[in-house]
Coordinates of C-alpha atoms and ligand atoms in Angstrom, one line a residue:
X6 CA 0.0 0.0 0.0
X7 CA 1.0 3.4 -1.0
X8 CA 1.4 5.9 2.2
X9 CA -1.2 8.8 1.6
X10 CA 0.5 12.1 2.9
X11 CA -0.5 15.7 3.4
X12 CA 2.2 18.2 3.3
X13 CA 2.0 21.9 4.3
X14 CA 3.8 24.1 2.7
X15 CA 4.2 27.4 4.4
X16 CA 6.7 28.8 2.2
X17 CA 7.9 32.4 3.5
X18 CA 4.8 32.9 5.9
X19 CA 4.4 33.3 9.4
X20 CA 6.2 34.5 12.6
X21 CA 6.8 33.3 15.7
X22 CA 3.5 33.8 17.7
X23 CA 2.1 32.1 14.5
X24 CA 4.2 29.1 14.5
X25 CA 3.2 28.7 18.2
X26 CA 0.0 29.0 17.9
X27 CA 0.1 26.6 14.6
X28 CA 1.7 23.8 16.7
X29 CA -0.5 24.1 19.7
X30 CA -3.5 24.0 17.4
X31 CA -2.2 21.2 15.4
X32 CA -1.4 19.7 18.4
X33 CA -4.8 19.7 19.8
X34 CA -6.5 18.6 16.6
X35 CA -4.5 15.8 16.2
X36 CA -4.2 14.4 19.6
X37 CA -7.2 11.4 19.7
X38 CA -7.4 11.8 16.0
X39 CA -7.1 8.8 13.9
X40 CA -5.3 9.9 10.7
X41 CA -5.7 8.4 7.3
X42 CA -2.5 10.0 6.2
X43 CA 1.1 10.9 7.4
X44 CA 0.9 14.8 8.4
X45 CA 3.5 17.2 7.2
X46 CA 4.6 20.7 7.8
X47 CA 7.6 22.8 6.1
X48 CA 8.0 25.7 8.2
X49 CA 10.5 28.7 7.4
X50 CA 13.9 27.3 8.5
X51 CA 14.4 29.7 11.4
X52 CA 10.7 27.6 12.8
X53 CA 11.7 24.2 12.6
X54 CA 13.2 24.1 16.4
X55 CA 9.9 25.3 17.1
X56 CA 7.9 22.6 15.5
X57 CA 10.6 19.7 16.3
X58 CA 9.9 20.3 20.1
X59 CA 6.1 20.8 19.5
X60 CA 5.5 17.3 17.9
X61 CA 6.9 13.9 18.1
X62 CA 8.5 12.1 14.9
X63 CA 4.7 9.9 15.1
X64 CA 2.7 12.5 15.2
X65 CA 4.0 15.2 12.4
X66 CA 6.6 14.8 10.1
X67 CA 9.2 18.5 9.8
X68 CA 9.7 19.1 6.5
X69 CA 12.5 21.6 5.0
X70 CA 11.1 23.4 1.7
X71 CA 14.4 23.7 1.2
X72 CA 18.0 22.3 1.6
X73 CA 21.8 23.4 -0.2
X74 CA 23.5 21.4 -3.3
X75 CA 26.7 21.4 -0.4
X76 CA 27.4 19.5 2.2
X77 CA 29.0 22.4 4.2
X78 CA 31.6 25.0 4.0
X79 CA 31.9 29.0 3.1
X80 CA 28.5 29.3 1.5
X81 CA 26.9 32.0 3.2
X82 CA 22.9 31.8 3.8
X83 CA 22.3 28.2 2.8
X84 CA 21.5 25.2 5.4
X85 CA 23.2 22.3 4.8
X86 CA 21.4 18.5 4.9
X87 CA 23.5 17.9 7.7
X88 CA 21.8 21.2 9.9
X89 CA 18.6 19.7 8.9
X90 CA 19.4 16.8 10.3
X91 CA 20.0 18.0 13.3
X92 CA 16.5 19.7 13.9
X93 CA 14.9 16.4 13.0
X94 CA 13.4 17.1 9.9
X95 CA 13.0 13.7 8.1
X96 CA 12.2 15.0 4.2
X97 CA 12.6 18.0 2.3
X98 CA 11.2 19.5 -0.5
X99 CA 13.4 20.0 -3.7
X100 CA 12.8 21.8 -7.1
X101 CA 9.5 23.6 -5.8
X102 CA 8.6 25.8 -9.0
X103 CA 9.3 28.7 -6.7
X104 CA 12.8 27.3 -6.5
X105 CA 13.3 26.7 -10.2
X106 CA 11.9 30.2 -11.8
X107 CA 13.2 32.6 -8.8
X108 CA 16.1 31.0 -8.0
X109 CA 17.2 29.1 -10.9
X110 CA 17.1 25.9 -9.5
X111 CA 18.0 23.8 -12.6
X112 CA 17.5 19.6 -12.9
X113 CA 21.6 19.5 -12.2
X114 CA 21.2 21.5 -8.7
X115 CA 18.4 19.3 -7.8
X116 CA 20.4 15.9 -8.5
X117 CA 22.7 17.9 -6.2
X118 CA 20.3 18.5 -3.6
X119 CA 18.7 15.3 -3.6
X120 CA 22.1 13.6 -3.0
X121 CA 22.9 15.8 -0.2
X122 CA 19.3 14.8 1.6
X123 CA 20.3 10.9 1.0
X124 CA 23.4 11.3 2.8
X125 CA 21.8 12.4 5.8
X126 CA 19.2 9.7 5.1
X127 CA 16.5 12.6 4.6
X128 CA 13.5 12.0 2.3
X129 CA 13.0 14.3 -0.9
X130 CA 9.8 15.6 -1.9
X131 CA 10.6 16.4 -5.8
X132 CA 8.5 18.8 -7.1
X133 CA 7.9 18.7 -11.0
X134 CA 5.1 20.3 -13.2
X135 CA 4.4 22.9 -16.5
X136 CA 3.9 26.4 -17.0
X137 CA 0.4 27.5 -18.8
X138 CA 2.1 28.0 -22.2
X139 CA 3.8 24.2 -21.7
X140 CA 0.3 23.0 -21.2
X141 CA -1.4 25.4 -24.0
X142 CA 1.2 24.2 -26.4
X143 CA 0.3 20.5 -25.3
X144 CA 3.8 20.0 -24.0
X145 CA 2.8 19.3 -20.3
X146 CA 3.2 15.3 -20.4
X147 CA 6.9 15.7 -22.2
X148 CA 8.2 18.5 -19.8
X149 CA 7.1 16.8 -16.6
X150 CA 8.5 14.1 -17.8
X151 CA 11.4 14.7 -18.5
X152 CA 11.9 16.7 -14.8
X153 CA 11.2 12.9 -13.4
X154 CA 13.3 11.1 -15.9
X155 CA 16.5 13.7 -15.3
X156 CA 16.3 13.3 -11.3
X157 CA 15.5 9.2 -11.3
X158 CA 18.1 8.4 -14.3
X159 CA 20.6 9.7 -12.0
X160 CA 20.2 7.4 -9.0
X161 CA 19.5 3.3 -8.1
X162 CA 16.3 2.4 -7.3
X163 CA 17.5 1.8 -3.6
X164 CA 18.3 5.2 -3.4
X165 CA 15.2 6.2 -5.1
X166 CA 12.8 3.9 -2.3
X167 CA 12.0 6.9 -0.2
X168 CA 11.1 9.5 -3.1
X169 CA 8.0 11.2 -2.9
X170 CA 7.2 13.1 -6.2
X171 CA 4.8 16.1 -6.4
X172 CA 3.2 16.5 -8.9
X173 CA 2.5 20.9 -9.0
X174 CA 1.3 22.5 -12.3
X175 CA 2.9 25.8 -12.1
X176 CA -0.8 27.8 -13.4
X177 CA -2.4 26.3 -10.4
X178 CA -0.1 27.0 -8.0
X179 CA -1.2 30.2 -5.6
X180 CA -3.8 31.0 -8.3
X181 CA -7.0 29.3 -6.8
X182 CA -7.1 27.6 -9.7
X183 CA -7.0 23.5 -9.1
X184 CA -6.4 21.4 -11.8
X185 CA -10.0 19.1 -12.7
X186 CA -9.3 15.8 -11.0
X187 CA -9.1 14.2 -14.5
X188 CA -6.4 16.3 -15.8
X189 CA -4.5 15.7 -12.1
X190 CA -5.0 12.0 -12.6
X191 CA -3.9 11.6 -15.9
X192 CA -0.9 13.6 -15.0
X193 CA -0.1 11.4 -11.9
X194 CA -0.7 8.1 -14.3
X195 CA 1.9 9.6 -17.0
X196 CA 4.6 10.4 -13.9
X197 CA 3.5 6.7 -12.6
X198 CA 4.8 5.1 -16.1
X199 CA 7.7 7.0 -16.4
X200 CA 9.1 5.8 -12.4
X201 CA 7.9 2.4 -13.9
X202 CA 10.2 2.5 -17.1
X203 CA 13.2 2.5 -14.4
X204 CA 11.4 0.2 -11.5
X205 CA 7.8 -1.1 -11.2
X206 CA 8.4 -2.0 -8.1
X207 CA 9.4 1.4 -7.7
X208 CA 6.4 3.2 -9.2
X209 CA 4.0 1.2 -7.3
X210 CA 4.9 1.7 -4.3
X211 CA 6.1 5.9 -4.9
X212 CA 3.5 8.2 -3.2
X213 CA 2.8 11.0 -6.1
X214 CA 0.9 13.9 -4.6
X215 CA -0.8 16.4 -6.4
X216 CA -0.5 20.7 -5.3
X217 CA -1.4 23.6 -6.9
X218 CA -4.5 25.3 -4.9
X219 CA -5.6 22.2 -3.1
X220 CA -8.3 22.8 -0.6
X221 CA -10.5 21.7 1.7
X222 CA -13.2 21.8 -1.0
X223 CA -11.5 20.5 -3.5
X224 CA -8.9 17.8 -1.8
X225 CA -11.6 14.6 -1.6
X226 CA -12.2 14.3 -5.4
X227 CA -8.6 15.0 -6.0
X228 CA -7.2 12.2 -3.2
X229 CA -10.0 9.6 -4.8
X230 CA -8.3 9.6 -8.3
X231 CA -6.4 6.2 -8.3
X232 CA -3.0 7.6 -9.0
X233 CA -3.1 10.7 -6.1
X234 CA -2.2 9.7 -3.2
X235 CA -2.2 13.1 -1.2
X236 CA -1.3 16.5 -1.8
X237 CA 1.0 19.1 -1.2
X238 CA -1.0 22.5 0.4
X239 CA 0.6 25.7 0.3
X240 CA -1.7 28.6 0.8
X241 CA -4.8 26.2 2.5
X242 CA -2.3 24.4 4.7
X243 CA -1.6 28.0 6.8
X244 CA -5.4 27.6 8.6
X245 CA -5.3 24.6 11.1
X246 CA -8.9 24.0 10.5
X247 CA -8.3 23.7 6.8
X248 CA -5.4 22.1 6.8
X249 CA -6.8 19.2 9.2
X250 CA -10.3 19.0 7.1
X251 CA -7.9 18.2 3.8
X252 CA -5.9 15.5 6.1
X253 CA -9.2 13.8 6.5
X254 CA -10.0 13.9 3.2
X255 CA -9.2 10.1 2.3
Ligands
PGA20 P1 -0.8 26.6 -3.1 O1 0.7 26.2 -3.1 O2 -1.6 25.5 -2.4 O3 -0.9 27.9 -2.4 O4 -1.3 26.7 -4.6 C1 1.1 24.9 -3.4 C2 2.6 24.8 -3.4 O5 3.3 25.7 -4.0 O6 3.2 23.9 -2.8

C-alpha cells in the first residue's frame, strides 16, 4: 500500500506567535485523531526548532522546503542537509517551482540536492510540473516528464525507495485555480509510467501527490483519483482547521 501524505507548505509565511499557535492548534487537533495519512509541515527554516519540540517524529513529520547542493563549507545563507538533520526534519522539498523560476534551481542542482538529503538519510519531496504555455502548447506530459526522468536516471532504485514526487502545475499554483481531478489524474498516471520504465516496483509503491491550490473543498475528489495519493498544500495548509479538514479527506 501506497502511504497517503498531506504536506504543508508554508513557504515564507508566518512569525513566531504564528508558528506557536500553529503547533498548539495542530497539536490539539490531532491528539485522539485517527489519521488516514502521514501529516507534514515545512515551516521557514528559522521555525523548525519550534515545531521539532512541538510534535513527536509519530505525530507530524518536519519538512525543509528547502536544503543546499553542499554538504558544508563557506556558502553563506544556505543550510546544509547535515543542519537539517539535526533539527529532526526527516524529508525536504526539492525543485518547488518557486525554486526553479526565482532562484534558478535547474535539474543538475536538484540531483545535487537530492544527493545531499540521501546522505543524511533525509527523504525528498521532488516537485515537477508545467507552466500555462507548456500546457497550452500541449507539451505538459513531455516537460514533466522529462523533470522525473532527469532526477531518477541519476540514481539506483534503492536510493530512489523513499522519493516522494509532487506532482505541481505551475498555473495552479497560488492561483485558486485546481487542476480538474481528471487532468490531475492523468498527469499522476503519465509520472506513474515513467518511475515504472526504471522500477515497477518502484512506481508502485512511490507516493505521487498532487499541489497547486488544493483545498478543503477540493482535496476529496482530487485524493479519490487512483494515481493521487495526497497533496502538497501551500496557501490552504496555513489555517489549522483547513489544513486538518484536507488531512481527513481520504
Ligand atoms: P498553493 O501552493 O496550495 O498555495 O497553490 C502549493 C505549493 O506551491 O506547494
Amino acid at each position: 500500500m501506497r502511504r497517503k501524505i498531506v504536506a504543508g507548505n508554508w513557504k515564507m509565511n508566518g512569525d513566531i506567535e504564528f508558528a506557536n499557535k500553529f503547533c498548539a492548534d495542530l497539536r490539539k487537533r490531532l491528539s485522539g485523531s485517527r489519521m488516514a495519512c502521514d501529516v507534514m509541515v515545512a515551516p521557514p527554516a528559522p521555525y523548525l526548532s519550534i515545531m521539532s519540540d512541538a510534535f513527536s517524529d509519530a505525530d507530524v513529520t518536519l519538512v525543509a522546503q528547502n536544503v543546499a547542493e553542499y554538504a558544508g563549507g563557506a556558502y553563506t545563507g544556505e543550510v546544509s542537509a547535515a543542519m537539517l538533520k539535526d533539527f529532526g526534519c526527516r524529508a525536504a522539498l526539492i525543485g518547488h517551482s518557486e525554486r526553479r523560476t526565482l532562484f534558478a534551481e535547474s535539474d543538475e542542482r536538484v540531483v545535487e540536492k537530492m544527493s545531499r538529503l540521501l546522505e543524511q538519510g533525509i527523504a525528498p519531496i521532488l516537485c515537477v510540473g508545467e507552466s500555462l504555455e507548456e500546457r497550452e502548447s500541449g507539451n505538459a506530459k513531455d516537460v514533466v516528464g522529462a523533470q522525473v526522468d532527469f532526477v531518477l536516471s541519476r540514481f539506483s532504485a534503492e536510493q530512489l525507495s523513499n522519493l516522494v514526487i509532487a506532482y505541481e502545475p505551475v498555473w495552479a499554483i497560488g492561483t485558486g485555480k485546481t487542476a480538474s481531478p481528471e487532468q490531475a489524474q492523468e498527469m499522476h498516471a503519465h509520472i506513474r509510467n515513467v518511475v515504472a520504465q526504471a522500477d515497477t516496483n518502484l512506481s508502485d509503491g512511490m507516493s505521487v501527490l498532487y499541489g497547486g491550490s488544493v483545498n478543503a473543498a477540493t482535496a476529496k475528489e482530487l485524493f479519490a483519483q487512483p494515481d493521487i495519493d495526497g497533496g502538497l498544500v501551500g496557501g490552504a495548509s496555513l489555517k489549522v482547521e483547513d489544513f486538518y479538514a484536507i488531512c481527513q479527506s481520504f
